[in-house]
Short mmCIF file of C-alpha atoms and ligand atoms in Angstrom, two decimals:
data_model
loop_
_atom_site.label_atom_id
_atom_site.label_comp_id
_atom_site.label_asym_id
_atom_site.label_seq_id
_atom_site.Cartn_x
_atom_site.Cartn_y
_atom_site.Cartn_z
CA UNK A 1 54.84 27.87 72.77
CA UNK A 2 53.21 30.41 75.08
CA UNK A 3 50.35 28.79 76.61
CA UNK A 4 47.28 31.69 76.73
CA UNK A 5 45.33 32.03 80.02
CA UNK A 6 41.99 33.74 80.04
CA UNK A 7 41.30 34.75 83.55
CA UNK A 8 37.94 35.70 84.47
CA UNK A 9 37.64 37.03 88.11
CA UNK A 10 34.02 37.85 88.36
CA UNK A 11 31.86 38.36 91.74
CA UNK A 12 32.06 38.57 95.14
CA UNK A 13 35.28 36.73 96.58
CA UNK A 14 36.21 36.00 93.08
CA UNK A 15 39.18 38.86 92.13
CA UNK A 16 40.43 38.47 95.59
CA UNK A 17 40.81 34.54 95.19
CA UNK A 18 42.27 35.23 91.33
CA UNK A 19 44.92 37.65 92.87
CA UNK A 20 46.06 34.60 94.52
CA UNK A 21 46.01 32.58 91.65
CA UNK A 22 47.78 35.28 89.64
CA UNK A 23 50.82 35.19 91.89
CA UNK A 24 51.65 31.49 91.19
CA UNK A 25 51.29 31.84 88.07
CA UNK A 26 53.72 35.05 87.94
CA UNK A 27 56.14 32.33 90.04
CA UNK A 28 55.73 29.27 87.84
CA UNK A 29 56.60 31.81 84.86
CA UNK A 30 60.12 33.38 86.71
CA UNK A 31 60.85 30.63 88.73
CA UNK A 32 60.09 27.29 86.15
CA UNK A 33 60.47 29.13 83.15
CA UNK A 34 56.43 28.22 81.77
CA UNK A 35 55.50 30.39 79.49
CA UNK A 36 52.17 31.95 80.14
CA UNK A 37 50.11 34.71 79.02
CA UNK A 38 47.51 35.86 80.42
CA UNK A 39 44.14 38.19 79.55
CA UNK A 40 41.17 39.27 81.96
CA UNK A 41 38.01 39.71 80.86
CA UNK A 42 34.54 40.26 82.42
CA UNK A 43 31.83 38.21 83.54
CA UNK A 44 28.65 37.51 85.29
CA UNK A 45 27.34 40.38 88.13
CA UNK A 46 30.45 42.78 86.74
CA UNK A 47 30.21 41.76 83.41
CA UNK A 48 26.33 42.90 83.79
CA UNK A 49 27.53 46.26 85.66
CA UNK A 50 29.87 47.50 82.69
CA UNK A 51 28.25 46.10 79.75
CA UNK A 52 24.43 45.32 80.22
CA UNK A 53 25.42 41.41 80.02
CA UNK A 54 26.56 38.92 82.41
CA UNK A 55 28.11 37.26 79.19
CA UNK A 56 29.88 39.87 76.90
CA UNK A 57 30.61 39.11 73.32
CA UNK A 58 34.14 40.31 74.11
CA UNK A 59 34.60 37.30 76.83
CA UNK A 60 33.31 34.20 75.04
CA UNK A 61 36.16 35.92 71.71
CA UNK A 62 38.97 36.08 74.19
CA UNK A 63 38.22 32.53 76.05
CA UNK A 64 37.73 31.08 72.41
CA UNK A 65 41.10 31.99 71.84
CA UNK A 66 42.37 30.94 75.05
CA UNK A 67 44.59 27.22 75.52
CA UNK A 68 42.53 27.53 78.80
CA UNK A 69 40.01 29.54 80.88
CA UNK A 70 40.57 30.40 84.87
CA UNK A 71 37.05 31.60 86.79
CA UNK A 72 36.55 33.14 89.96
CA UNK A 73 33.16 32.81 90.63
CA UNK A 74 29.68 34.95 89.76
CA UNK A 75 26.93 35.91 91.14
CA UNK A 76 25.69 37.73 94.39
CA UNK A 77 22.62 39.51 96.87
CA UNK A 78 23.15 42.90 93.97
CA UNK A 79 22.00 41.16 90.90
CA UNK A 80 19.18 38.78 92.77
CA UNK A 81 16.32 40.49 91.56
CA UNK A 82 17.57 40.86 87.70
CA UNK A 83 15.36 38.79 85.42
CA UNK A 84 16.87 35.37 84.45
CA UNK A 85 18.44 36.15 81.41
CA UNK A 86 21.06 38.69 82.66
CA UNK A 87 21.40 37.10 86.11
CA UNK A 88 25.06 36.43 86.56
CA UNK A 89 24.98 32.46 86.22
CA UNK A 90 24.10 32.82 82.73
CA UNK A 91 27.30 33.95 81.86
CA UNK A 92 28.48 30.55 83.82
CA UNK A 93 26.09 28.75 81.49
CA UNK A 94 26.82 30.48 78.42
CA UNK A 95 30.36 29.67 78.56
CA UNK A 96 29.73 26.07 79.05
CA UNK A 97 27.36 25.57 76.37
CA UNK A 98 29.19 27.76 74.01
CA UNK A 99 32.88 26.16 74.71
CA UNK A 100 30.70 22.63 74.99
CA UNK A 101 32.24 21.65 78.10
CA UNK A 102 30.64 19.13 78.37
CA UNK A 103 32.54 17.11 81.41
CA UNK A 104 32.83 18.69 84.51
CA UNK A 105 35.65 16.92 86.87
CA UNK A 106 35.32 17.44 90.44
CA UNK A 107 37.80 15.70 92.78
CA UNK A 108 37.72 15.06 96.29
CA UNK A 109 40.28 15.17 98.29
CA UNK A 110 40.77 15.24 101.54
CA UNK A 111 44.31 16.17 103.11
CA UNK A 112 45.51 14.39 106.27
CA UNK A 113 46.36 18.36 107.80
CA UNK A 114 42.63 18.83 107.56
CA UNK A 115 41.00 15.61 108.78
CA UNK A 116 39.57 17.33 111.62
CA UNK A 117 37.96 19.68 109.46
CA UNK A 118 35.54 17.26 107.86
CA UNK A 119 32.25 16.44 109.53
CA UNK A 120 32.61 12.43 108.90
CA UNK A 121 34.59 10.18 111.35
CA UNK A 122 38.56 10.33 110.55
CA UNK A 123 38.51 6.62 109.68
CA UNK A 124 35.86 7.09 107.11
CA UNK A 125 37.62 9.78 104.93
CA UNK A 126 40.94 9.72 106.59
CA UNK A 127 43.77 9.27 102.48
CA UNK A 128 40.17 9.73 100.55
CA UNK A 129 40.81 10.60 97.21
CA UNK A 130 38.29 10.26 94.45
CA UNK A 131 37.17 11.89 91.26
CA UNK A 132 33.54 12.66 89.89
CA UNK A 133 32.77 12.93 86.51
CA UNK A 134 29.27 14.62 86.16
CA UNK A 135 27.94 15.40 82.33
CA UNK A 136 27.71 19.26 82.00
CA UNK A 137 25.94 19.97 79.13
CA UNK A 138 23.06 17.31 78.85
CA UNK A 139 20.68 15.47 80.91
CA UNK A 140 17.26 17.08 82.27
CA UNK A 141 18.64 20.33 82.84
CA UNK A 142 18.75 20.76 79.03
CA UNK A 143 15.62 18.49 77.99
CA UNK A 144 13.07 20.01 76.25
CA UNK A 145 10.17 19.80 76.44
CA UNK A 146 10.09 21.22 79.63
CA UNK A 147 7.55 23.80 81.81
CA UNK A 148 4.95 24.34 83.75
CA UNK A 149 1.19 24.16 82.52
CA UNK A 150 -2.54 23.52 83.69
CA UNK A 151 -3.46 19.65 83.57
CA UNK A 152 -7.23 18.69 82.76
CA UNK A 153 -8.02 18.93 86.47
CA UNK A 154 -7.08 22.54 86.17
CA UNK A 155 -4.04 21.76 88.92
CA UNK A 156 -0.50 23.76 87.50
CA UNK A 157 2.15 20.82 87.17
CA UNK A 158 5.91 20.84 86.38
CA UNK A 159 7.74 18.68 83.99
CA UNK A 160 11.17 18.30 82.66
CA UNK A 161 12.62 15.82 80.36
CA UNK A 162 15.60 13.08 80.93
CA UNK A 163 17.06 12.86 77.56
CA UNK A 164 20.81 11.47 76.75
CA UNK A 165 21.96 10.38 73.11
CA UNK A 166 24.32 7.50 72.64
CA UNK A 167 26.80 9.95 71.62
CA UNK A 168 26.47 11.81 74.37
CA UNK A 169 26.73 9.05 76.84
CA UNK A 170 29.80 7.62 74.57
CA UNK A 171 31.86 10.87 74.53
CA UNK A 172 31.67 11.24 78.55
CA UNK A 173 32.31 7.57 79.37
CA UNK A 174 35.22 7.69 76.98
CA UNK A 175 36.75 10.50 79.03
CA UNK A 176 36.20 8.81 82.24
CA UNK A 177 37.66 5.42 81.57
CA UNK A 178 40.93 7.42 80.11
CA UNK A 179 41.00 9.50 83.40
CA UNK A 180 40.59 6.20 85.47
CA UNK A 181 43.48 5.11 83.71
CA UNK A 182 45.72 7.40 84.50
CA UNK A 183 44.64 7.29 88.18
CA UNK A 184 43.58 3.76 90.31
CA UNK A 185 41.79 1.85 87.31
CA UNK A 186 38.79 1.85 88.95
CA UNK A 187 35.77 2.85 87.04
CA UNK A 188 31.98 2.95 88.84
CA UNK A 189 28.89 4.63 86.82
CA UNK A 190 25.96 6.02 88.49
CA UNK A 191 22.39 5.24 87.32
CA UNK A 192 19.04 4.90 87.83
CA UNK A 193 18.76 1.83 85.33
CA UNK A 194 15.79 -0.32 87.25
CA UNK A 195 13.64 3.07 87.12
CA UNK A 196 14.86 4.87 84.33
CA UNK A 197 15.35 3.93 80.40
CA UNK A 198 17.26 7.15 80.01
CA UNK A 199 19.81 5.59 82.43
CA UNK A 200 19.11 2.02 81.41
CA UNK A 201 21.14 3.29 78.10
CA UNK A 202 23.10 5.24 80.11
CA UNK A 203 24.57 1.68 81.73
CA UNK A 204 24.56 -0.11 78.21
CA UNK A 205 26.82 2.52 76.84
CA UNK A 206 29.14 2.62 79.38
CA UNK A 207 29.47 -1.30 79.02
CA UNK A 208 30.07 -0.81 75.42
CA UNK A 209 32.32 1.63 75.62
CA UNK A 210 34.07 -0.28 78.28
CA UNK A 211 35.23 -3.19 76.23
CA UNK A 212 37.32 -0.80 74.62
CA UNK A 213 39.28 -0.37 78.28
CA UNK A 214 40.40 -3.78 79.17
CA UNK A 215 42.99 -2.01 81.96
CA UNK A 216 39.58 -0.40 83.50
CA UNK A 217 37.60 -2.04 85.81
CA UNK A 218 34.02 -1.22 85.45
CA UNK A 219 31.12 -1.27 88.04
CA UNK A 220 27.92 -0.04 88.20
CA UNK A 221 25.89 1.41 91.14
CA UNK A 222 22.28 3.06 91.56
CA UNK A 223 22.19 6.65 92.60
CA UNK A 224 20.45 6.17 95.92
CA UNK A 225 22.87 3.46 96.81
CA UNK A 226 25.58 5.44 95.87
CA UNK A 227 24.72 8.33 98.23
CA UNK A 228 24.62 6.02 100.96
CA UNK A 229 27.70 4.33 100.13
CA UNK A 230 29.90 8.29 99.90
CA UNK A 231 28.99 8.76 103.15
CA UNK A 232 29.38 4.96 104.82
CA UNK A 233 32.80 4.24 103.06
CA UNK A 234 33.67 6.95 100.26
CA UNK A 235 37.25 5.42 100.10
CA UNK A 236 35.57 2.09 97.92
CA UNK A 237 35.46 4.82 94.99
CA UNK A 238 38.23 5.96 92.53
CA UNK A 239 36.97 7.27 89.56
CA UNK A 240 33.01 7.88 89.46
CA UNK A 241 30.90 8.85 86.50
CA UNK A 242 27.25 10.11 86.35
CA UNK A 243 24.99 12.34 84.40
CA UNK A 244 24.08 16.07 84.90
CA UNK A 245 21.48 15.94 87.67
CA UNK A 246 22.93 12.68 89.83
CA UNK A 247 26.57 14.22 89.53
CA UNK A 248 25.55 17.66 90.70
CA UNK A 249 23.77 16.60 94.02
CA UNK A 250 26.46 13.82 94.59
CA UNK A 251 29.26 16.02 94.04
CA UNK A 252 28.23 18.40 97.06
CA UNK A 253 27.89 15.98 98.94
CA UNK A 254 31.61 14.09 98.11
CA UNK A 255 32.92 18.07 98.52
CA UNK A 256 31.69 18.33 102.07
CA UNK A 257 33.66 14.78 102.86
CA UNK A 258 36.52 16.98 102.58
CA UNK A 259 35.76 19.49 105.23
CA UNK A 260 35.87 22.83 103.31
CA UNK A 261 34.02 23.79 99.80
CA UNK A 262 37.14 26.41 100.21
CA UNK A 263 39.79 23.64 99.17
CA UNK A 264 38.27 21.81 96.04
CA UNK A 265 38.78 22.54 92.40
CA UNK A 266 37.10 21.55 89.43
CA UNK A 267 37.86 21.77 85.47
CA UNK A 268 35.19 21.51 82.76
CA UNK A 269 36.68 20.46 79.76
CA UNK A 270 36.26 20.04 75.79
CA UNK A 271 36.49 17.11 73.62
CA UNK A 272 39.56 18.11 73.01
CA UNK A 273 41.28 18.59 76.52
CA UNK A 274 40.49 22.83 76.28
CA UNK A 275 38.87 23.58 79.69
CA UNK A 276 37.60 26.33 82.06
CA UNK A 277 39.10 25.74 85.52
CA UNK A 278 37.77 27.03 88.69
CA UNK A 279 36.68 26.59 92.58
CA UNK A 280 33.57 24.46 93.32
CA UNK A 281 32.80 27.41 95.29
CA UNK A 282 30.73 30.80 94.98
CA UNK A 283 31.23 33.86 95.04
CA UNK A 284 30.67 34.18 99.25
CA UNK A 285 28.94 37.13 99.73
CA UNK A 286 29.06 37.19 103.44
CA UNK A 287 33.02 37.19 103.47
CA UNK A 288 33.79 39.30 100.26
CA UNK A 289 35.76 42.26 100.84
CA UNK A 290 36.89 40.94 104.30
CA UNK A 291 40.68 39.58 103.37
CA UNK A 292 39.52 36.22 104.47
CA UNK A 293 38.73 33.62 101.91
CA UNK A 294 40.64 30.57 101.33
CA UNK A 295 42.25 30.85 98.19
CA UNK A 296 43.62 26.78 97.83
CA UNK A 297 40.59 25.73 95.63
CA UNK A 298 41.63 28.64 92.84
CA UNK A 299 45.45 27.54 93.17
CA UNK A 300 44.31 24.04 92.94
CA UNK A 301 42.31 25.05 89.85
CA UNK A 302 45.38 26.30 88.38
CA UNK A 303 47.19 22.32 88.99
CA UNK A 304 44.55 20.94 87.45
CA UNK A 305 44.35 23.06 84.46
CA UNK A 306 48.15 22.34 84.19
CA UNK A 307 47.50 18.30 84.69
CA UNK A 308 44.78 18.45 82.77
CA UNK A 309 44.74 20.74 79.77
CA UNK A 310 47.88 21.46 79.47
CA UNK A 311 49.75 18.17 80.33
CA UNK A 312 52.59 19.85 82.40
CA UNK A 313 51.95 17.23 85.64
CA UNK A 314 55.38 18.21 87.33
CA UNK A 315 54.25 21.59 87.33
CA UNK A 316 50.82 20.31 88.37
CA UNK A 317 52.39 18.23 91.43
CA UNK A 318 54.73 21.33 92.32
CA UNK A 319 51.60 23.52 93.06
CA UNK A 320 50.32 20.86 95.12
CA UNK A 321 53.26 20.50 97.23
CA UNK A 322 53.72 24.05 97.59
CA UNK A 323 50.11 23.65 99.22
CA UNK A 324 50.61 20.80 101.34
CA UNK A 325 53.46 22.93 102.43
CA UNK A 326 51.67 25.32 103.71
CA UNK A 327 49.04 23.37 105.59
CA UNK A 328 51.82 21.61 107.28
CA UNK A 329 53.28 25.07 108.27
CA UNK A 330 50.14 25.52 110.08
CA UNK A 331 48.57 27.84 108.36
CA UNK A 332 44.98 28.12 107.93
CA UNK A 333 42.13 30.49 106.64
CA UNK A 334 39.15 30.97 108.76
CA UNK A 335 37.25 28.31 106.98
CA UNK A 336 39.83 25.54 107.71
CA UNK A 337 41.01 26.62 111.10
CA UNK A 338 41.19 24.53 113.87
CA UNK A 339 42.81 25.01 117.24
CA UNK A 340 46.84 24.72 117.75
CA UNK A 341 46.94 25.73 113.80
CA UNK A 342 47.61 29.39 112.67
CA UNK A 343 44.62 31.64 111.21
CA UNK A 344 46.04 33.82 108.42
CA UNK A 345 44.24 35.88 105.31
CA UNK A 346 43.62 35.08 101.53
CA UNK A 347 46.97 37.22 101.02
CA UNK A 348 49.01 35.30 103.63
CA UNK A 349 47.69 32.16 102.38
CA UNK A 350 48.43 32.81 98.70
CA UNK A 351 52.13 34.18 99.77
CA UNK A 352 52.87 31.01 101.66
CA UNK A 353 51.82 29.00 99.07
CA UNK A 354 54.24 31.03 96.69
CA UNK A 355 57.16 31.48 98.83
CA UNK A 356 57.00 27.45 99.25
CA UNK A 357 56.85 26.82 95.40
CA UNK A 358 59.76 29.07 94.78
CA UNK A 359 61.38 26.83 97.61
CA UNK A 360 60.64 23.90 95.79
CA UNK A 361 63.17 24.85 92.84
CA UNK A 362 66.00 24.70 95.44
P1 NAD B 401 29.11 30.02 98.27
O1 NAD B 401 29.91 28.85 97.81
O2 NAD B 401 29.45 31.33 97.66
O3 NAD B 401 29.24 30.16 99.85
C1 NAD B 401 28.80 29.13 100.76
C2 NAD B 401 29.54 29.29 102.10
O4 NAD B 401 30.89 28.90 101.93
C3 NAD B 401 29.58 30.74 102.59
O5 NAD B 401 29.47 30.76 103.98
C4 NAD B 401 30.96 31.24 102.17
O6 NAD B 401 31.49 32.25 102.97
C5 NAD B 401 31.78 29.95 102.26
N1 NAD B 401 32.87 29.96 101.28
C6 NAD B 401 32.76 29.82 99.95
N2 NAD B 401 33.96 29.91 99.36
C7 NAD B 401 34.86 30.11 100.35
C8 NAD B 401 36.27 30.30 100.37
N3 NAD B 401 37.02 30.29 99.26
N4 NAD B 401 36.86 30.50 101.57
C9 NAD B 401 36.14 30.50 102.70
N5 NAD B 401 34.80 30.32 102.75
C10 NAD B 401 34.16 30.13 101.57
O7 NAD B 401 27.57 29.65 98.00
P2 NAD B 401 26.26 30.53 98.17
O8 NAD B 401 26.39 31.41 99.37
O9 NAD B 401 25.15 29.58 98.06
O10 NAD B 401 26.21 31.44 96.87
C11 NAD B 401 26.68 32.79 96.81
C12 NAD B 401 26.60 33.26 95.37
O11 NAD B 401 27.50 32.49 94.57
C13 NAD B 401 25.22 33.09 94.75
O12 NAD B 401 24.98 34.22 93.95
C14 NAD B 401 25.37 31.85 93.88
O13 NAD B 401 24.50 31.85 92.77
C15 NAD B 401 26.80 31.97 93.45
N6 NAD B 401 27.43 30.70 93.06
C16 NAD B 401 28.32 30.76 92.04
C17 NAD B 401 29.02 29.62 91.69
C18 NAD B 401 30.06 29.75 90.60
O14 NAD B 401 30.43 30.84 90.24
N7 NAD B 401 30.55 28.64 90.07
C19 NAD B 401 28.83 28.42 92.38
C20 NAD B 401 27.95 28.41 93.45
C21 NAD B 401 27.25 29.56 93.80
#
């Protein structure tokens, strides 16, 4: 069965990255025989440009009908000043909250041709490899009420609410034990649970669910503790789970382990395995246009999508080869280079990449 693809460039670095993408795909189809269709549609800043909407009706009917969604990225210095409802990250958040994507995976990896390129001692992060599961659609970004007002004293305050349902909790946690499973077995949630009843649940949840997961073993760590811990020995992690707000800022932070937010992918998926894949990454601004960006995290996006949506893993582990290959050539975009390596384009990258994958089948 054709497997449908919507592809949805966006802003910025975002069709030039996609182009990349594109080409792979194109390869996996003649060389591998996978049969994929693909559709573009519009979104965010260019979405906004055309139509009057960073999220046209058009885009959320196409990636309905999708098997699986591919993003560039949105957003940019031109749309700034628009007022909050047609900025282009609402057509990011409309898409998750309409497709309920409610799981966002972001892995870290860090590949030994690019230990130089990370900021953290090669010992520390030298083979790291971990996954973060961070709750997308929930959590006190959502949780009403929320605002701003004037207290008695006549001072303006803030205040947001931290708000998870058991099912909520129960549908994420069930998705990261079954992805620890397939990887190390290794299963550590993130919590606030001496401060915080939202996150006292949170842990009580995960237990439950847990007894469900024999294989899995479970551990539990506080969210200060577990910044700490990323940056003094990140390799203790395999699989680690956490809600909206803790899973955002620790995410970052795991990325920049790896050296370059130009390398990592991340899928947000369904309860059913449908996802929208795409770079960790923005749409760059301050390199768009210039033939320069590092395309890996968009191909990368692609092997995911393929592992994880579509459950084609030799396909999945051909892409990545075909980009190992490539580093090990010693070829490098501006944002990975390092002395005695080769600096090449977002075109010369993305060719490599192909010409090794079509290598691959021989
Ligand atoms: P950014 O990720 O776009 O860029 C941060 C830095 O990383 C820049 O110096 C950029 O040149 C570099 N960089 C990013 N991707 C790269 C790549 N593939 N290759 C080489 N270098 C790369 O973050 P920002 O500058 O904070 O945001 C720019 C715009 O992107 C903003 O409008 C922001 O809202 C938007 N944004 C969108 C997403 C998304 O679409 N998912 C995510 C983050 C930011």
């Amino acid at each position: 069965m054709t497997t449908k693809i919507a592809v949805l460039p966006g802003d910025g670095i975002g069709p030039e990255i996609i182009a990349e993408a594109l080409k792979v795909l194109d390869c996996l189809q003649a060389e591998f025989g996978v049969p994929i269709e693909t559709e573009q549609a519009l979104i965010g800043g260019a979405a906004y440009d055309a139509t009057g909407t960073p999220f046209p009706a058009e885009t959320l009917e196409l990636t309905k009908k999708a098997d699986s969604i591919l993003l560039g990225a949105v957003g940019g210095p031109k749309w700034e000043s628009l007022e909050y409802s047609v900025r282009p990250e609402r057509g990011l958040l409309g898409l998750r909250s309409e497709l309920d994507l409610f799981v966002n995976l972001r892995p870290a990896i860090l590949y030994p041709q690019l230990v130089a390129a990370s900021t953290i001692k090669p010992e520390v992060v030298s083979g790291l490899d971990i996954m973060i599961l961070r709750e997308l659609t929930g959590g006190i970004y959502f949780g009403q009420p929320r605002g701003r007002r004037i207290n008695e004293k006549g001072e303006r305050e803030g205040f947001n609410t931290l708000i998870y349902s058991e099912s909520e909790i129960r549908r994420i946690a069930h998705v990261g034990f079954q992805i620890a499973q397939k990887r190390n077995k290794r299963l550590c949630s993130v919590d606030k649970a001496n401060v915080l009843e939202c996150t006292e649940l949170w842990r009580e949840v995960v237990i439950e669910v847990g007894k469900e997961y024999p294989d899995v073993a479970l551990s539990h760590i506080y969210v200060d503790n577990a910044a700490m811990q990323l940056v003094r020995n990140p390799k203790q992690f395999d699989v680690m789970l956490t809600d909206n707000m803790f899973g955002d800022i620790l995410s970052d932070c795991a990325a920049m382990l790896t050296g370059s937010i130009g390398m990592l992918p991340s899928a947000s998926l369904d309860r059913n395995g449908k996802g929208m894949y795409e770079p960790i990454h923005g749409s760059a601004p301050d390199i768009t246009g210039k033939g320069v960006a590092n395309p890996i995290a968009t191909i990368l996006s692609l092997s995911m999508m393929l592992r994880y949506s579509l459950d084609d893993a030799v396909n999945a582990d051909r892409i990545e080869k075909a980009v190992l290959s490539a580093l090990d050539s010693g070829l490098r975009t501006a944002d990975i280079y390092s002395e005695g390596t080769q600096k090449v384009g977002t075109t010369e990258m993305g060719n490599a990449i192909v010409s090794a994958l079509r290598k691959s089948k021989q």
